[in-house]
Structures are given as structure tokens and as C-alpha cells.
Coordinates of C-alpha atoms in Angstrom, one line a residue:
M142 CA 117.0 120.4 103.0
D143 CA 116.0 123.4 105.3
Q144 CA 112.5 123.0 106.5
R145 CA 110.9 126.1 104.4
D146 CA 111.3 123.7 100.8
V147 CA 110.1 120.8 102.1
Q148 CA 106.8 121.6 100.4
A149 CA 108.5 122.8 96.6
V150 CA 110.2 119.5 96.8
T151 CA 107.0 117.4 98.2
G152 CA 105.8 118.4 95.3
L153 CA 108.2 118.3 93.0
M154 CA 108.4 114.4 93.5
D155 CA 104.6 113.9 93.9
L156 CA 105.3 115.0 90.7
T157 CA 107.5 112.9 89.0
G158 CA 105.7 109.6 90.8
R159 CA 102.3 111.4 89.2
I160 CA 103.9 111.7 85.3
A161 CA 105.3 108.1 85.6
R162 CA 101.9 106.7 86.6
I163 CA 100.7 108.0 83.8
A164 CA 103.3 107.8 81.2
G165 CA 104.5 104.1 81.9
P166 CA 101.4 103.0 81.1
G167 CA 101.6 104.1 77.6
A168 CA 105.5 103.2 78.0
A169 CA 104.8 99.4 78.1
G170 CA 102.5 99.4 75.5
I171 CA 104.5 100.7 73.2
A172 CA 107.4 99.1 74.4
L173 CA 105.4 95.7 73.5
T174 CA 104.4 96.6 69.4
L175 CA 108.5 97.1 69.7
V176 CA 109.6 93.4 71.5
P177 CA 108.2 90.7 72.5
R178 CA 107.0 89.5 75.9
Q179 CA 109.7 87.8 77.6
S180 CA 112.0 91.0 76.4
L181 CA 109.4 93.4 77.9
F182 CA 109.5 91.2 81.4
W183 CA 113.8 91.9 81.4
L184 CA 112.9 95.5 80.5
D185 CA 110.3 95.9 83.6
G186 CA 113.1 94.0 86.1
A187 CA 116.4 96.6 84.3
T188 CA 114.5 99.0 85.6
F189 CA 114.3 98.2 89.8
V190 CA 118.1 97.7 89.0
V191 CA 117.8 101.6 88.3
S192 CA 116.1 102.2 90.6
A193 CA 118.4 100.2 93.5
L194 CA 121.9 102.0 92.2
A195 CA 120.2 106.0 92.1
L196 CA 119.0 105.2 95.7
L197 CA 122.2 104.1 96.7
M198 CA 124.4 106.9 94.7
L199 CA 122.1 109.2 96.8
S200 CA 122.5 107.1 99.7
G201 CA 126.4 108.1 99.9
R202 CA 125.7 111.5 98.8
I203 CA 123.7 112.3 101.9
A204 CA 125.6 113.5 105.0
L205 CA 123.3 113.5 108.4
P206 CA 124.3 115.4 110.6
A207 CA 126.3 115.4 113.6
S208 CA 125.4 114.3 117.3
R209 CA 125.6 117.8 119.5
G210 CA 125.7 116.1 122.9
G211 CA 122.7 115.2 124.8
R212 CA 119.9 117.2 122.5
A213 CA 121.1 114.9 120.1
G214 CA 120.8 112.0 121.6
A215 CA 117.5 112.8 122.7
S216 CA 116.0 113.9 118.7
T217 CA 117.6 110.0 117.4
A218 CA 115.4 108.9 120.4
R219 CA 112.1 106.5 119.5
P220 CA 109.5 107.5 120.5
R221 CA 106.2 105.8 121.4
A222 CA 103.1 105.9 118.7
R223 CA 101.2 106.1 121.5
V224 CA 102.6 109.3 123.6
L225 CA 103.1 111.1 119.8
L226 CA 99.9 110.8 118.7
R227 CA 98.1 111.6 122.2
T228 CA 100.8 115.3 122.5
H229 CA 99.8 115.4 118.3
P230 CA 96.0 115.0 118.9
G231 CA 96.0 117.5 115.1
T232 CA 98.5 114.7 113.9
A233 CA 96.3 112.0 114.6
V234 CA 93.3 113.5 113.8
A235 CA 95.2 113.5 110.0
I236 CA 96.2 110.5 109.9
G237 CA 92.7 108.8 111.1
V238 CA 91.6 111.2 108.5
H239 CA 93.8 110.0 106.1
G240 CA 92.2 106.2 106.5
A241 CA 88.5 107.1 106.5
G242 CA 89.5 109.0 103.2
I243 CA 91.2 105.8 101.4
F244 CA 88.5 103.3 102.8
A245 CA 86.0 105.8 101.1
H246 CA 88.2 105.9 97.9
A247 CA 87.2 101.9 97.5
V248 CA 84.2 102.3 95.3
A249 CA 85.7 104.0 92.8
L250 CA 86.3 100.3 91.8
V251 CA 83.1 100.6 91.1
L252 CA 82.9 102.9 88.5
P253 CA 83.3 100.7 85.8
A254 CA 79.4 99.1 87.2
F255 CA 78.1 103.2 87.9
L256 CA 78.9 104.3 84.0
T257 CA 77.2 100.9 82.6
A258 CA 74.7 101.4 84.8
R259 CA 74.0 105.4 84.8
L260 CA 75.4 106.9 81.7
D261 CA 74.7 103.2 79.4
A262 CA 78.8 103.6 79.2
G263 CA 82.2 101.5 79.1
A264 CA 85.7 100.8 78.9
A265 CA 86.3 104.0 77.0
A266 CA 84.6 106.4 79.5
Y267 CA 86.5 104.7 82.5
G268 CA 89.7 105.3 80.5
A269 CA 88.8 108.9 80.1
A270 CA 87.5 110.2 83.4
L271 CA 90.8 108.1 84.9
A272 CA 92.5 110.5 82.4
A273 CA 90.5 113.4 83.5
T274 CA 91.4 112.7 86.8
G275 CA 94.8 112.3 86.1
A276 CA 94.8 116.3 84.0
G277 CA 94.0 117.2 87.3
A278 CA 96.4 116.3 89.6
L279 CA 98.7 117.6 87.4
A280 CA 97.3 120.3 86.3
A281 CA 96.9 120.9 90.7
N282 CA 100.7 119.9 91.6
G283 CA 102.4 123.4 90.9
F284 CA 100.1 124.9 92.8
A285 CA 99.9 122.4 96.4
G286 CA 103.5 122.6 96.3
N287 CA 104.2 126.8 96.1
M288 CA 101.3 128.0 97.9
R289 CA 101.7 129.3 101.5
L290 CA 100.2 126.7 103.7
P291 CA 98.2 127.3 106.4
A292 CA 98.9 127.1 109.9
N293 CA 96.9 124.2 110.9
L294 CA 98.0 122.0 108.6
P295 CA 96.0 119.0 109.7
A296 CA 92.8 121.0 109.0
F297 CA 93.7 122.0 106.6
Y298 CA 94.1 118.7 105.2
C299 CA 91.3 117.3 107.2
G300 CA 89.0 119.8 105.0
T301 CA 90.9 118.5 101.8
W302 CA 89.9 115.2 102.4
A303 CA 85.9 117.0 102.9
A304 CA 85.8 118.4 99.7
S305 CA 87.2 115.4 98.1
G306 CA 84.2 114.0 99.5
I307 CA 81.1 116.8 98.5
V308 CA 83.1 115.3 94.5
L309 CA 82.9 111.6 94.9
A310 CA 79.4 112.3 96.2
S311 CA 79.1 114.4 93.1
I312 CA 79.4 111.6 90.9
A313 CA 75.7 110.3 91.4
L314 CA 74.4 113.6 89.8
A315 CA 76.5 112.9 86.9
D316 CA 74.0 112.4 83.6
S317 CA 76.4 112.7 81.0
L318 CA 80.0 112.3 80.3
P319 CA 81.2 115.0 80.0
V320 CA 79.4 115.6 84.0
L321 CA 82.1 112.7 85.2
L322 CA 85.1 114.2 83.2
A323 CA 84.6 117.7 85.1
L324 CA 84.3 116.0 88.5
S325 CA 87.5 113.8 88.3
V326 CA 89.1 116.3 86.7
L327 CA 87.9 118.1 90.4
L328 CA 88.6 114.8 92.1
G329 CA 92.5 114.9 90.5
V330 CA 92.4 118.5 91.5
V331 CA 92.2 117.5 95.6
N332 CA 94.6 114.9 95.4
P333 CA 98.4 116.6 95.5
F334 CA 97.3 118.7 98.3
L335 CA 96.5 116.1 100.3
Q336 CA 99.7 114.9 99.2
V337 CA 102.1 117.6 100.2
A338 CA 100.3 118.6 102.5
L339 CA 100.9 116.0 104.4
T340 CA 104.5 115.0 104.0
T341 CA 105.3 118.8 105.1
H342 CA 103.5 118.5 108.3
L343 CA 105.1 114.9 108.9
S344 CA 108.4 116.2 107.8
S345 CA 108.3 119.4 110.0
F346 CA 108.2 117.1 112.9
P347 CA 112.5 115.5 114.5
S348 CA 114.1 112.7 112.6
A349 CA 112.8 109.7 115.0
A350 CA 109.2 111.3 115.2
R351 CA 109.5 111.7 111.9
L352 CA 110.0 107.7 111.2
R353 CA 107.3 106.0 113.9
L354 CA 104.5 108.4 112.7
M355 CA 104.9 107.4 108.9
S356 CA 104.9 104.0 110.1
V357 CA 101.8 104.5 111.3
D358 CA 100.2 106.2 108.9
L359 CA 101.9 103.8 106.1
T360 CA 99.5 101.0 109.0
V361 CA 96.5 103.0 109.1
I362 CA 96.5 103.7 105.2
R363 CA 97.3 100.1 104.1
F364 CA 94.9 98.9 107.1
A365 CA 91.6 100.7 105.6
G366 CA 92.8 100.3 102.2
T367 CA 92.5 95.9 103.1
V368 CA 89.7 95.8 104.2
S369 CA 87.5 98.7 102.6
M370 CA 89.1 95.9 99.3
L371 CA 86.9 92.9 101.3
F372 CA 83.6 94.2 101.5
I373 CA 83.3 98.0 99.7
P374 CA 82.7 97.0 95.8
G375 CA 80.7 93.9 96.9
L376 CA 78.5 95.7 98.8
A377 CA 78.7 98.7 96.1
A378 CA 78.4 96.5 93.2
G379 CA 74.3 96.2 93.5
A380 CA 73.6 100.0 94.1
P381 CA 76.3 101.7 92.3
V382 CA 74.7 105.0 91.7
A383 CA 74.1 104.6 95.0
A384 CA 76.8 104.3 96.5
F385 CA 78.9 107.4 95.7
P386 CA 77.0 109.0 97.6
I387 CA 76.8 107.2 100.4
S388 CA 81.3 106.8 100.7
G389 CA 81.3 110.3 99.9
L390 CA 79.4 111.7 102.5
A391 CA 80.7 109.8 105.5
L392 CA 83.9 111.4 103.7
L393 CA 82.8 114.8 104.0
A394 CA 81.4 114.2 108.1
L395 CA 84.3 112.5 109.7
A396 CA 86.3 113.9 107.8
L397 CA 84.7 117.6 109.2
A398 CA 84.9 115.9 112.4
G399 CA 88.5 115.8 112.3
A400 CA 88.8 119.7 111.1
G401 CA 87.1 120.9 114.2
F402 CA 88.7 119.0 116.6
A403 CA 91.7 120.1 114.7
L404 CA 90.8 123.9 115.0
R405 CA 89.4 123.8 118.4
G406 CA 92.6 121.9 119.7
R407 CA 94.8 125.1 117.8
A408 CA 92.7 127.5 119.1
R409 CA 92.8 125.4 123.1
L410 CA 97.0 126.1 122.9
C411 CA 97.3 129.6 121.2
P412 CA 95.2 131.1 122.8
G413 CA 96.4 134.6 121.8
A414 CA 98.9 136.2 119.2
G415 CA 102.0 135.2 121.4
G416 CA 100.1 131.8 122.8
A417 CA 102.5 130.1 124.2
R418 CA 103.8 127.1 121.7
H419 CA 101.7 125.4 118.9
G420 CA 99.8 122.2 120.1
L421 CA 100.0 121.3 115.6
G422 CA 103.4 122.6 115.0
P423 CA 105.7 120.2 116.4
R424 CA 108.8 120.4 118.0
L425 CA 110.4 117.3 120.1
T426 CA 112.1 117.5 124.0
G427 CA 114.4 114.9 125.3
P428 CA 113.8 113.2 127.6
G429 CA 112.9 114.5 130.8
P430 CA 110.2 114.7 133.8
A431 CA 107.4 114.2 130.9
L432 CA 107.1 111.6 128.9
R433 CA 109.9 111.5 125.7
G434 CA 108.5 113.5 122.6
A435 CA 106.3 115.2 124.5
E436 CA 105.4 119.4 122.9
E437 CA 107.9 121.9 124.2
P438 CA 106.6 125.4 125.0
G439 CA 108.2 127.9 122.4
P440 CA 107.5 131.8 122.5
G441 CA 106.6 134.1 119.6
R442 CA 104.4 134.0 116.9
C443 CA 101.6 130.5 116.6
S444 CA 103.5 129.5 113.5
Q445 CA 105.0 125.8 112.2
R446 CA 108.0 126.9 111.2
A447 CA 108.5 128.1 115.2
H448 CA 107.9 124.8 116.5
A449 CA 109.6 122.9 113.1
A450 CA 112.7 120.8 112.9
R451 CA 115.6 122.4 111.9
R452 CA 117.1 119.8 109.1
V453 CA 114.3 117.4 107.6
Q454 CA 114.3 114.8 104.9
C455 CA 111.4 114.5 102.8
S456 CA 110.5 111.5 102.4
T457 CA 107.0 111.2 100.0
S458 CA 106.8 107.7 99.2
M459 CA 105.4 106.3 102.1
F460 CA 102.5 108.4 101.5
S461 CA 101.8 107.8 97.6
S462 CA 100.9 104.3 97.8
G463 CA 98.2 106.0 100.1
M464 CA 96.4 108.1 97.6
P465 CA 93.7 107.5 95.4
S466 CA 95.7 107.0 92.7
S467 CA 92.8 105.6 90.7
W468 CA 91.0 108.5 90.6

């Protein structure tokens, strides 16, 4: 698809995923009242068959671009992750902040304990908070998928995680259920911007580099999520009220540091209106005297689209599992 369509399609795929996460449990509850429990498992298995058939149909409709000599062969080469991260420091910082965000949001697991200690509330309040977060995400999705994103997407992405950290820390100030629900809505509003910004940025890389960076990002968030699940809930269980500002402020500090680094990197690579190159909007060259996967200077405006691949393949499902979906 054309680069200009990536953001809108990313927002649409994020929207369908969020609708499925909200409608799926409700539909399963209704089905459980209509069919036996054993039949429900067969029905669940059938949904995977439908998904597999849909993917097979899509694979037959997607036409890969034809090779065009050495340049095409170079674009399909597999660049090393270390080279990519070194030549695109803004992208490397964004991926690192993604892992920090996943780590910090593991504190959501102690929300039931927080509700008991702070508001003397139970499961109904917890369900309401989750519903409020989902409502906020759905409401913001259309805007996130269609707004004009800034050229420096890594800095924007880190700044969005900083906003998430502020809201996360503010939960400790909630002294009533309506206040908590309002904060939950705000936390949900942030999520689509995170999804759309990172996916749009990584989708602007050529296919080989894009897949490599997506793999690195998945590795980072899986590692961060696993480690956080092992330690944060146990550490936060003893002081659930204090756990939220600690996690939120730590995320805020790391995200602001990442945004500052991304902004400084862009200022160095784009010193003027006709900057020589945009270090945060990727364009990879083929093998040459420099390292394979290095950035190629390009004239013109310092904008991400000017250095994006002409054709991209949007793959948001790789990131949706990394978002703080429990919020």
C-alpha cells in the first residue's frame, strides 16, 4: 500500500482489534448461556480455522513488488539489528521506551488491591475501570488514525508514553470511583496514539529492515513484560497505592529522556529547512562502502515521507499484544 495510507490502515486495524477485545468476552458469555461448555471450546477452535482461511485468502491477493536489479536486491537484504539501531538512534530509543512502558504498566495487575485499599471497592469497580479504558481507546482511535502526525515520530511516541506515565501516576490521587473512571478513560485515550505512531514509523522502513526492527521490538516488549510480571505485582502488592506514582513517574522520566534524545538527534541531522537528511525518517541503501542498512542522504525537505519506502506493508498485529491492553 502507499505510504500515505499506512496511518489510516493502522488505526483501522487497531480499532478492529479493540472492538474484538471488548465484544469477544461478551459474546462468549452469551454463547455460554446458549450452548454447552464443551461445544463452546469447539466454537472457539472454529474461529481459528476462519482466521487461517482469511489469511490464506489474503496471501493470494497480495502481490509482491517485482525485483529491479541491484537496488531491489539490496532492499531485500537482511540488515543486522545492531546496524539498524545504530544508524537510526531515534528508532532505537522509541523501542526502548516501548519496553519501559510495558514494564511500568504491569502495575495494572494490582489495581484490584488499590481499589480495596483506596476506595473500598471490589470487582464491579475493577470491571468499570476496564470498560472506561476501552471506551477511551475506542473514542480516540478515529482521531489517532487520521490526524497529521509530526515528522519526528520517535519523539512524538516517547512524548505519548510520557503522557501515559502522568496519568498512571495520577491514579494514586483518585479519591472516588468517578475520578478513577475519568483517569481510566484518559489512559485509554493514549493507547491508540502509541499503536499508530510506532507502527506508522516502522512501516516506513523497507521490508527487510522493517521486519528486523519489528522483531527487535517484539523481543524487547516480551522480555520487559515477562520480567515485570515476575517482580512488579509482588513488590506492589504490599503498597498498592504507592505503586502507581512510582511506576508512572519512572515511566515519565524515561519517556521524557527518550523524547529529548530523539529531538536532539533530529536537530543534528536536520540543521536547516533544507536539511541534508532526516535521521528519523528511514531510507536504506544497498550494500556499498558503508555498512549495509545505513541511511542514504536525500535532498529536499526534512520530512519522514520524503525518505519512506514507496510501498509498505502494514502489520499492526505484531504490536497490539505489546500494548497495555489490560488498561
